[in-house]
mmCIF file of C-alpha atoms in Angstrom:
data_model
loop_
_atom_site.group_PDB
_atom_site.id
_atom_site.type_symbol
_atom_site.label_atom_id
_atom_site.label_comp_id
_atom_site.label_asym_id
_atom_site.label_seq_id
_atom_site.Cartn_x
_atom_site.Cartn_y
_atom_site.Cartn_z
ATOM 1 C CA MET A 1 7.278 -58.330 140.555
ATOM 2 C CA GLY A 2 3.936 -56.517 140.786
ATOM 3 C CA ARG A 3 1.666 -56.722 143.865
ATOM 4 C CA ARG A 4 -1.705 -55.172 144.171
ATOM 5 C CA ALA A 5 -3.121 -54.053 147.489
ATOM 6 C CA ARG A 6 -6.834 -52.925 147.812
ATOM 7 C CA CYS A 7 -6.196 -49.794 149.505
ATOM 8 C CA ARG A 8 -8.011 -46.143 148.269
ATOM 9 C CA ILE A 9 -5.479 -43.567 148.416
ATOM 10 C CA LEU A 10 -6.855 -41.015 146.092
ATOM 11 C CA THR A 11 -7.903 -37.522 147.433
ATOM 12 C CA SER A 12 -9.834 -36.625 144.472
ATOM 13 C CA HIS A 13 -10.700 -38.226 140.691
ATOM 14 C CA GLN A 14 -9.417 -37.173 137.621
ATOM 15 C CA LYS A 15 -10.266 -33.773 136.247
ATOM 16 C CA SER A 16 -11.479 -33.269 139.820
ATOM 17 C CA LEU A 17 -13.264 -30.332 140.749
ATOM 18 C CA ALA A 18 -10.490 -29.772 143.251
ATOM 19 C CA ALA A 19 -11.863 -26.302 144.315
ATOM 20 C CA ALA A 20 -15.583 -25.934 144.758
ATOM 21 C CA THR A 21 -17.223 -22.717 143.928
ATOM 22 C CA VAL A 22 -15.264 -19.744 145.697
ATOM 23 C CA LEU A 23 -17.822 -16.723 146.189
ATOM 24 C CA MET A 24 -17.812 -13.333 145.410
ATOM 25 C CA ALA A 25 -14.877 -12.693 148.114
ATOM 26 C CA THR A 26 -12.444 -13.974 145.531
ATOM 27 C CA LEU A 27 -13.239 -10.986 143.341
ATOM 28 C CA LEU A 28 -12.145 -7.547 144.535
ATOM 29 C CA PHE A 29 -13.113 -4.677 142.467
ATOM 30 C CA ALA A 30 -10.655 -1.880 141.879
ATOM 31 C CA SER A 31 -13.631 0.799 142.042
ATOM 32 C CA CYS A 32 -17.285 1.048 142.252
ATOM 33 C CA GLY A 33 -17.191 2.064 138.562
ATOM 34 C CA VAL A 34 -17.802 -0.063 135.287
ATOM 35 C CA ASP A 35 -13.924 -0.902 135.196
ATOM 36 C CA ARG A 36 -13.406 -4.121 137.471
ATOM 37 C CA THR A 37 -10.327 -6.036 138.133
ATOM 38 C CA LEU A 38 -9.953 -9.586 139.191
ATOM 39 C CA ASP A 39 -7.509 -9.556 142.341
ATOM 40 C CA GLY A 40 -4.949 -12.238 141.452
ATOM 41 C CA THR A 41 -3.432 -12.440 144.848
ATOM 42 C CA GLN A 42 -7.076 -12.887 146.521
ATOM 43 C CA LEU A 43 -7.768 -15.518 143.760
ATOM 44 C CA GLU A 44 -4.389 -17.255 144.343
ATOM 45 C CA ALA A 45 -5.179 -17.765 148.119
ATOM 46 C CA ASP A 46 -8.661 -19.040 147.777
ATOM 47 C CA ILE A 47 -7.479 -21.745 145.150
ATOM 48 C CA GLY A 48 -4.752 -22.670 147.444
ATOM 49 C CA ALA A 49 -7.394 -23.026 150.419
ATOM 50 C CA GLN A 50 -9.554 -24.969 148.145
ATOM 51 C CA LEU A 51 -7.295 -27.358 146.237
ATOM 52 C CA LEU A 52 -6.033 -29.440 149.121
ATOM 53 C CA PRO A 53 -7.802 -28.339 152.274
ATOM 54 C CA GLN A 54 -6.565 -31.293 154.063
ATOM 55 C CA TYR A 55 -2.908 -30.560 153.504
ATOM 56 C CA PRO A 56 -2.452 -26.953 154.216
ATOM 57 C CA GLY A 57 0.834 -25.659 153.041
ATOM 58 C CA ALA A 58 1.330 -28.581 150.419
ATOM 59 C CA ILE A 59 1.072 -25.994 147.786
ATOM 60 C CA ARG A 60 4.076 -23.698 147.950
ATOM 61 C CA SER A 61 2.800 -21.227 145.475
ATOM 62 C CA ILE A 62 -0.137 -20.401 143.167
ATOM 63 C CA SER A 63 0.249 -17.728 140.389
ATOM 64 C CA CYS A 64 -2.770 -16.459 138.450
ATOM 65 C CA PRO A 65 -2.813 -13.454 135.897
ATOM 66 C CA ASN A 66 -4.593 -10.049 137.032
ATOM 67 C CA SER A 67 -7.641 -10.057 134.730
ATOM 68 C CA ALA A 68 -9.214 -6.762 133.606
ATOM 69 C CA ASP A 69 -13.121 -6.701 133.571
ATOM 70 C CA PRO A 70 -13.618 -10.449 134.355
ATOM 71 C CA GLN A 71 -16.967 -12.045 133.058
ATOM 72 C CA PRO A 72 -18.812 -15.059 133.777
ATOM 73 C CA GLY A 73 -17.812 -17.848 131.097
ATOM 74 C CA GLN A 74 -14.242 -16.552 131.056
ATOM 75 C CA SER A 75 -11.401 -18.918 131.707
ATOM 76 C CA ILE A 76 -7.986 -18.364 133.478
ATOM 77 C CA LEU A 77 -4.928 -20.497 133.579
ATOM 78 C CA CYS A 78 -3.127 -20.457 136.796
ATOM 79 C CA VAL A 79 0.093 -22.195 137.776
ATOM 80 C CA ALA A 80 0.622 -23.853 141.310
ATOM 81 C CA THR A 81 3.730 -25.659 142.819
ATOM 82 C CA LEU A 82 2.893 -28.555 144.794
ATOM 83 C CA GLY A 83 6.122 -29.854 146.392
ATOM 84 C CA GLY A 84 8.596 -30.051 143.394
ATOM 85 C CA GLN A 85 5.754 -30.429 140.821
ATOM 86 C CA VAL A 86 4.311 -27.384 138.866
ATOM 87 C CA ILE A 87 0.606 -27.994 137.857
ATOM 88 C CA ASP A 88 -1.731 -26.163 135.730
ATOM 89 C CA VAL A 89 -4.865 -25.003 137.557
ATOM 90 C CA ASN A 90 -7.891 -24.048 135.072
ATOM 91 C CA VAL A 91 -10.406 -21.426 136.720
ATOM 92 C CA GLU A 92 -13.598 -20.818 135.159
ATOM 93 C CA LEU A 93 -15.656 -17.983 136.070
ATOM 94 C CA GLY A 94 -19.279 -18.444 136.602
ATOM 95 C CA GLY A 95 -22.077 -16.454 138.428
ATOM 96 C CA THR A 96 -23.133 -13.010 137.090
ATOM 97 C CA ALA A 97 -21.229 -10.069 136.205
ATOM 98 C CA GLU A 98 -22.406 -8.487 139.392
ATOM 99 C CA ALA A 99 -21.449 -11.649 141.414
ATOM 100 C CA LEU A 100 -18.729 -13.758 140.040
ATOM 101 C CA THR A 101 -17.740 -17.082 141.257
ATOM 102 C CA THR A 102 -14.689 -19.473 140.521
ATOM 103 C CA THR A 103 -14.480 -22.966 139.933
ATOM 104 C CA ALA A 104 -10.727 -24.449 139.825
ATOM 105 C CA THR A 105 -10.014 -28.028 138.217
ATOM 106 C CA VAL A 106 -6.815 -29.602 137.575
ATOM 107 C CA ASP A 107 -6.138 -32.393 134.856
ATOM 108 C CA ALA A 108 -4.726 -34.888 137.340
ATOM 109 C CA ARG A 109 -5.318 -37.029 140.362
ATOM 110 C CA PHE A 110 -4.195 -35.885 143.824
ATOM 111 C CA VAL A 111 -2.760 -38.903 145.535
ATOM 112 C CA ALA A 112 -1.880 -39.185 149.213
ATOM 113 C CA VAL A 113 1.869 -40.101 148.911
ATOM 114 C CA ASN A 114 2.255 -40.432 152.589
ATOM 115 C CA GLU A 115 -0.471 -43.253 152.587
ATOM 116 C CA VAL A 116 1.429 -44.798 149.592
ATOM 117 C CA ALA A 117 4.588 -44.897 151.797
ATOM 118 C CA ALA A 118 2.358 -46.438 154.759
ATOM 119 C CA LEU A 119 1.077 -49.049 152.468
ATOM 120 C CA LEU A 120 4.604 -49.604 150.980
ATOM 121 C CA ALA A 121 6.173 -49.955 154.784
ATOM 122 C CA ALA A 122 3.474 -52.573 155.515
ATOM 123 C CA THR A 123 4.124 -54.434 152.362
ATOM 124 C CA PHE A 124 7.635 -54.520 152.536
ATOM 125 C CA GLY A 125 7.697 -55.388 156.166
ATOM 126 C CA ASP A 126 5.429 -58.270 155.781
ATOM 127 C CA GLU A 127 7.691 -59.701 153.064
ATOM 128 C CA VAL A 128 11.131 -58.677 154.104
ATOM 129 C CA GLY A 129 11.006 -57.897 157.834
ATOM 130 C CA SER A 130 10.795 -54.467 159.634
ATOM 131 C CA VAL A 131 11.198 -51.419 157.591
ATOM 132 C CA THR A 132 13.225 -48.396 159.188
ATOM 133 C CA SER A 133 12.224 -45.906 156.577
ATOM 134 C CA VAL A 134 10.057 -45.340 153.556
ATOM 135 C CA ASP A 135 10.633 -42.317 151.293
ATOM 136 C CA CYS A 136 8.073 -41.478 148.537
ATOM 137 C CA GLY A 137 8.862 -37.821 148.323
ATOM 138 C CA GLN A 138 6.104 -35.157 149.103
ATOM 139 C CA PRO A 139 3.151 -35.929 151.077
ATOM 140 C CA VAL A 140 0.751 -35.084 148.221
ATOM 141 C CA MET A 141 1.264 -35.367 144.337
ATOM 142 C CA ALA A 142 -0.716 -34.657 141.287
ATOM 143 C CA LEU A 143 -0.576 -37.838 139.037
ATOM 144 C CA ALA A 144 -1.663 -38.517 135.337
ATOM 145 C CA THR A 145 -3.360 -41.763 135.185
ATOM 146 C CA ASP A 146 -0.274 -43.762 133.822
ATOM 147 C CA GLU A 147 2.188 -41.999 136.215
ATOM 148 C CA SER A 148 3.876 -43.682 138.953
ATOM 149 C CA VAL A 149 5.693 -42.500 142.319
ATOM 150 C CA PRO A 150 9.136 -43.937 142.889
ATOM 151 C CA CYS A 151 9.784 -44.771 146.581
ATOM 152 C CA GLU A 152 12.531 -46.072 148.514
ATOM 153 C CA ALA A 153 12.276 -48.680 151.307
ATOM 154 C CA THR A 154 15.283 -49.186 153.591
ATOM 155 C CA ASP A 155 15.224 -52.259 156.073
ATOM 156 C CA PRO A 156 16.959 -52.369 159.550
ATOM 157 C CA SER A 157 20.363 -53.900 157.815
ATOM 158 C CA GLY A 158 20.478 -50.906 155.468
ATOM 159 C CA ILE A 159 19.465 -52.489 152.471
ATOM 160 C CA THR A 160 17.273 -50.116 150.230
ATOM 161 C CA ARG A 161 14.955 -51.197 147.699
ATOM 162 C CA THR A 162 13.441 -48.779 145.178
ATOM 163 C CA PHE A 163 9.642 -49.275 144.009
ATOM 164 C CA ASP A 164 7.573 -47.897 141.284
ATOM 165 C CA VAL A 165 4.066 -47.344 142.612
ATOM 166 C CA LYS A 166 1.185 -46.979 140.337
ATOM 167 C CA ILE A 167 -2.294 -46.053 141.660
ATOM 168 C CA ASP A 168 -5.382 -46.620 139.220
ATOM 169 C CA GLU A 169 -8.621 -44.817 138.691
ATOM 170 C CA ALA A 170 -10.425 -46.898 141.399
ATOM 171 C CA GLY A 171 -7.394 -46.316 143.798
ATOM 172 C CA LEU A 172 -5.726 -49.740 143.542
ATOM 173 C CA VAL A 173 -2.017 -49.805 144.243
ATOM 174 C CA THR A 174 0.437 -51.799 142.152
ATOM 175 C CA LEU A 175 4.226 -52.137 143.484
ATOM 176 C CA ASN A 176 6.917 -52.930 141.195
ATOM 177 C CA LEU A 177 10.421 -53.663 142.119
ATOM 178 C CA ARG A 178 13.011 -51.958 139.994
#
């Protein structure tokens, strides 16, 4: 059983430039000399603030390697924990050697799962009756194009139904009853 609802729930697009440019503040130098070090702790904090600013705290942790003598054009692979998911964050260094900038991207779409749950509750409620609870897991997920979100909806009589919810590139939702 499939159902499409026209509801846009993507918070960004595939290969999203989830974090815009983070300026020189991201980079703290060990000394005024030639040797420079990328401050991984500061970079992690900046990426966390930039990836999902509308969901503070959704990203539980970010880990980036400390990079000695960072240069424009250099790439750094960081790892972020989003709820129960572990996602790769690609960081490109830009700007100049004296004023580095960073741009972070992920190879997935961020989906507001809490909005998926609200859509499912409305759809389930219309077809079966009042819904007492809908659980789709964490509030935000990083999903590949073909990935679905498992959700459970429980009606007032205690019957639980499990759905697989897919969100396409345009943000259209398909619900499939298991």
